[in-house]
Amino acid sequence: VCSRGTLALASVLYVILAVIPFCSAAAVEDLRFCYKGQGAHEAGNYDLAITYYTRCIEEGELSDFNLAAVYFNRGNAQSDLKKFDQAIRDYDEALRLDAVGADIYLNRGLAYANKANYRQAVLDFNEAIYLDRNFGLAYQNRCLALTLLGRLDDALRDCNESLRLQPDSPRALDSRALTYWLLGKHDEARRDLEAARALDPSFPSWEERF
């Protein structure tokens, strides 16, 4: 069984997405363009990555797992370019091929959130959490989406759960700070912002992004 590895994901308000590895190929599969796409993606050349991923899809004769991975990675490259409609189409295809991917639901939720479709984003984050109850990033992103929908009590519960699972996450602290602020709990918000800055002084807080 092939493992996806760890994904680097960020908050609803902006997306930093990582590629996932391809499984060792059977003889019939041709992953040359997949690997070239992965290299270009990791180097930050997202347009070239999309070109290579597309060639891999069209020419690689891939297994369902690898095909899901390349659609997922191409969706991430599309998201990096803020082409969220194209990204969602790729995530849809990845889910059709690999319907148990919590990471795919999370990233599609991020794409919907970046289109300000927070209700659909929450539905995808729900699926990610259903598939992985310990997915701290999914709780954090759902917290932020719920906050932007005005569901502040639900959001606070998610932020607390996210911080239970990842207590040293500046993003989770920052998300909870925004929720606290909108709840009128300004002292708690300031404490979370200070804690987030102590963990990562370079991290842009919600105060700077809004």
CSV table of C-alpha atoms in Angstrom, one decimal:
chain,number,residue,atom,x,y,z
A,1,VAL,CA,0.0,0.0,0.0
A,2,CYS,CA,1.4,3.4,-0.9
A,3,SER,CA,1.5,6.2,1.7
A,4,ARG,CA,0.7,9.8,1.0
A,5,GLY,CA,3.1,11.3,3.5
A,6,THR,CA,2.6,14.6,5.2
A,7,LEU,CA,1.0,17.5,3.5
A,8,ALA,CA,1.9,21.1,4.2
A,9,LEU,CA,-1.4,23.1,4.3
A,10,ALA,CA,-2.2,26.5,5.4
A,11,SER,CA,-5.2,28.6,6.4
A,12,VAL,CA,-8.4,29.2,4.4
A,13,LEU,CA,-7.3,32.7,3.5
A,14,TYR,CA,-4.3,31.7,1.5
A,15,VAL,CA,-3.0,28.3,0.3
A,16,ILE,CA,0.4,26.7,0.5
A,17,LEU,CA,0.1,23.2,-0.8
A,18,ALA,CA,2.6,20.3,-1.1
A,19,VAL,CA,2.8,17.6,-3.7
A,20,ILE,CA,2.3,14.0,-2.7
A,21,PRO,CA,4.6,11.2,-3.8
A,22,PHE,CA,3.7,8.7,-6.5
A,23,CYS,CA,3.7,5.0,-5.8
A,24,SER,CA,6.3,2.7,-7.3
A,25,ALA,CA,5.0,2.1,-10.8
A,26,ALA,CA,4.2,-1.1,-12.6
A,27,ALA,CA,6.1,-1.7,-15.8
A,28,VAL,CA,3.2,-0.4,-17.9
A,29,GLU,CA,3.2,3.0,-16.1
A,30,ASP,CA,5.3,5.9,-17.3
A,31,LEU,CA,5.9,8.4,-14.5
A,32,ARG,CA,8.6,10.5,-16.2
A,33,PHE,CA,6.4,13.5,-16.7
A,34,CYS,CA,4.9,13.1,-13.2
A,35,TYR,CA,8.3,13.3,-11.6
A,36,LYS,CA,9.2,16.3,-13.8
A,37,GLY,CA,6.0,18.0,-12.7
A,38,GLN,CA,6.7,17.3,-9.1
A,39,GLY,CA,10.2,18.8,-9.5
A,40,ALA,CA,8.9,21.9,-11.2
A,41,HIS,CA,6.1,22.2,-8.5
A,42,GLU,CA,8.6,21.9,-5.6
A,43,ALA,CA,10.7,24.6,-7.4
A,44,GLY,CA,7.8,26.9,-7.5
A,45,ASN,CA,7.3,26.8,-11.3
A,46,TYR,CA,3.6,26.0,-11.2
A,47,ASP,CA,2.8,26.6,-14.9
A,48,LEU,CA,5.5,24.2,-15.9
A,49,ALA,CA,4.3,21.7,-13.3
A,50,ILE,CA,0.8,21.8,-14.7
A,51,THR,CA,2.2,21.2,-18.2
A,52,TYR,CA,4.1,18.1,-17.0
A,53,TYR,CA,1.2,16.8,-14.9
A,54,THR,CA,-1.1,17.1,-17.9
A,55,ARG,CA,1.3,15.1,-20.1
A,56,CYS,CA,1.6,12.5,-17.4
A,57,ILE,CA,-2.2,12.2,-17.2
A,58,GLU,CA,-2.5,11.9,-21.0
A,59,GLU,CA,0.5,9.6,-21.7
A,60,GLY,CA,1.4,7.7,-18.5
A,61,GLU,CA,-1.2,4.9,-18.5
A,62,LEU,CA,-1.4,5.2,-14.8
A,63,SER,CA,-2.9,3.2,-12.0
A,64,ASP,CA,-5.9,4.8,-10.2
A,65,PHE,CA,-3.7,5.6,-7.2
A,66,ASN,CA,-1.1,7.4,-9.3
A,67,LEU,CA,-3.7,9.1,-11.5
A,68,ALA,CA,-5.5,10.4,-8.4
A,69,ALA,CA,-2.1,11.6,-7.1
A,70,VAL,CA,-1.3,13.5,-10.3
A,71,TYR,CA,-4.8,15.1,-10.4
A,72,PHE,CA,-4.4,16.1,-6.7
A,73,ASN,CA,-0.9,17.6,-7.4
A,74,ARG,CA,-2.1,19.4,-10.5
A,75,GLY,CA,-5.0,20.8,-8.4
A,76,ASN,CA,-2.5,22.0,-5.9
A,77,ALA,CA,-0.5,23.8,-8.6
A,78,GLN,CA,-3.7,25.3,-9.9
A,79,SER,CA,-4.4,26.5,-6.4
A,80,ASP,CA,-1.0,28.0,-6.1
A,81,LEU,CA,-1.8,30.0,-9.2
A,82,LYS,CA,-5.2,31.0,-7.7
A,83,LYS,CA,-7.0,29.1,-10.5
A,84,PHE,CA,-9.4,27.7,-8.0
A,85,ASP,CA,-12.1,26.5,-10.5
A,86,GLN,CA,-9.5,24.4,-12.3
A,87,ALA,CA,-8.2,23.2,-9.0
A,88,ILE,CA,-11.7,22.1,-7.9
A,89,ARG,CA,-12.1,20.1,-11.1
A,90,ASP,CA,-8.9,18.3,-10.5
A,91,TYR,CA,-9.8,17.5,-6.9
A,92,ASP,CA,-13.1,16.2,-8.1
A,93,GLU,CA,-11.3,13.8,-10.4
A,94,ALA,CA,-8.9,12.8,-7.7
A,95,LEU,CA,-11.8,12.0,-5.4
A,96,ARG,CA,-13.5,10.0,-8.1
A,97,LEU,CA,-10.4,7.8,-8.3
A,98,ASP,CA,-9.6,7.8,-4.6
A,99,ALA,CA,-12.7,8.6,-2.6
A,100,VAL,CA,-11.1,8.0,0.8
A,101,GLY,CA,-8.5,10.9,0.6
A,102,ALA,CA,-8.9,13.2,3.6
A,103,ASP,CA,-6.2,15.4,2.2
A,104,ILE,CA,-8.1,15.8,-1.1
A,105,TYR,CA,-11.2,16.9,0.7
A,106,LEU,CA,-9.2,19.3,2.8
A,107,ASN,CA,-7.5,20.9,-0.3
A,108,ARG,CA,-10.8,21.1,-2.2
A,109,GLY,CA,-12.3,22.8,0.8
A,110,LEU,CA,-9.4,25.3,0.8
A,111,ALA,CA,-10.1,26.0,-2.9
A,112,TYR,CA,-13.8,26.6,-2.2
A,113,ALA,CA,-12.9,28.9,0.7
A,114,ASN,CA,-10.6,30.9,-1.5
A,115,LYS,CA,-13.7,31.4,-3.7
A,116,ALA,CA,-15.5,32.6,-0.6
A,117,ASN,CA,-17.8,29.6,-0.8
A,118,TYR,CA,-17.4,28.9,2.9
A,119,ARG,CA,-20.5,26.6,3.2
A,120,GLN,CA,-19.1,24.2,0.6
A,121,ALA,CA,-15.7,24.5,2.2
A,122,VAL,CA,-17.1,23.4,5.6
A,123,LEU,CA,-18.8,20.4,4.0
A,124,ASP,CA,-15.4,19.3,2.6
A,125,PHE,CA,-13.6,19.9,5.9
A,126,ASN,CA,-16.4,17.8,7.5
A,127,GLU,CA,-15.5,14.9,5.2
A,128,ALA,CA,-11.7,15.3,5.9
A,129,ILE,CA,-12.4,15.2,9.7
A,130,TYR,CA,-14.8,12.2,9.3
A,131,LEU,CA,-12.0,10.3,7.5
A,132,ASP,CA,-9.2,11.5,10.0
A,133,ARG,CA,-10.4,12.5,13.4
A,134,ASN,CA,-6.9,13.7,14.3
A,135,PHE,CA,-6.5,16.0,11.3
A,136,GLY,CA,-5.6,19.2,13.2
A,137,LEU,CA,-5.3,21.3,10.0
A,138,ALA,CA,-8.8,20.3,9.0
A,139,TYR,CA,-10.2,21.5,12.4
A,140,GLN,CA,-8.2,24.7,12.1
A,141,ASN,CA,-9.5,25.5,8.6
A,142,ARG,CA,-13.0,24.6,9.5
A,143,CYS,CA,-12.7,26.9,12.5
A,144,LEU,CA,-11.8,29.8,10.2
A,145,ALA,CA,-14.5,29.0,7.6
A,146,LEU,CA,-17.1,28.8,10.4
A,147,THR,CA,-15.9,32.1,11.8
A,148,LEU,CA,-16.3,33.7,8.4
A,149,LEU,CA,-19.9,32.3,8.3
A,150,GLY,CA,-20.6,33.9,11.7
A,151,ARG,CA,-20.9,30.5,13.5
A,152,LEU,CA,-18.5,31.6,16.2
A,153,ASP,CA,-19.3,29.1,19.0
A,154,ASP,CA,-18.9,26.2,16.6
A,155,ALA,CA,-15.7,27.8,15.3
A,156,LEU,CA,-14.3,28.1,18.7
A,157,ARG,CA,-14.8,24.5,19.5
A,158,ASP,CA,-13.0,23.6,16.3
A,159,CYS,CA,-10.1,25.9,17.1
A,160,ASN,CA,-9.8,24.4,20.5
A,161,GLU,CA,-9.7,20.9,19.1
A,162,SER,CA,-7.1,22.0,16.5
A,163,LEU,CA,-4.9,23.3,19.3
A,164,ARG,CA,-5.3,20.2,21.3
A,165,LEU,CA,-4.0,18.2,18.3
A,166,GLN,CA,-1.3,20.7,17.3
A,167,PRO,CA,-0.6,23.0,20.3
A,168,ASP,CA,2.4,24.7,18.7
A,169,SER,CA,0.6,25.8,15.6
A,170,PRO,CA,0.7,29.6,15.0
A,171,ARG,CA,-2.0,29.3,12.4
A,172,ALA,CA,-4.4,27.6,14.8
A,173,LEU,CA,-3.7,30.2,17.5
A,174,ASP,CA,-4.2,33.0,14.9
A,175,SER,CA,-7.5,31.5,13.8
A,176,ARG,CA,-8.7,31.3,17.3
A,177,ALA,CA,-7.6,34.8,18.0
A,178,LEU,CA,-9.9,36.0,15.2
A,179,THR,CA,-12.8,34.0,16.6
A,180,TYR,CA,-12.2,35.4,20.1
A,181,TRP,CA,-12.0,38.9,18.7
A,182,LEU,CA,-15.4,38.6,16.9
A,183,LEU,CA,-16.9,37.1,20.1
A,184,GLY,CA,-15.8,40.2,21.9
A,185,LYS,CA,-13.2,38.4,24.0
A,186,HIS,CA,-10.4,40.8,23.1
A,187,ASP,CA,-8.0,39.8,25.9
A,188,GLU,CA,-8.1,36.2,24.9
A,189,ALA,CA,-7.6,37.2,21.3
A,190,ARG,CA,-4.5,39.3,22.2
A,191,ARG,CA,-3.0,36.4,24.2
A,192,ASP,CA,-3.4,34.0,21.2
A,193,LEU,CA,-1.9,36.6,18.8
A,194,GLU,CA,1.1,37.0,21.2
A,195,ALA,CA,1.5,33.3,21.5
A,196,ALA,CA,1.4,32.9,17.7
A,197,ARG,CA,4.0,35.6,17.2
A,198,ALA,CA,6.2,34.0,19.8
A,199,LEU,CA,6.1,30.7,17.9
A,200,ASP,CA,6.7,32.3,14.5
A,201,PRO,CA,7.5,36.1,14.4
A,202,SER,CA,7.2,36.1,10.6
A,203,PHE,CA,3.7,34.6,10.4
A,204,PRO,CA,1.2,37.2,9.1
A,205,SER,CA,-1.7,37.5,11.6
A,206,TRP,CA,-5.3,38.0,10.6
A,207,GLU,CA,-4.9,41.6,11.6
A,208,GLU,CA,-2.4,42.0,8.7
A,209,ARG,CA,-4.4,39.9,6.2
A,210,PHE,CA,-7.8,41.6,6.6
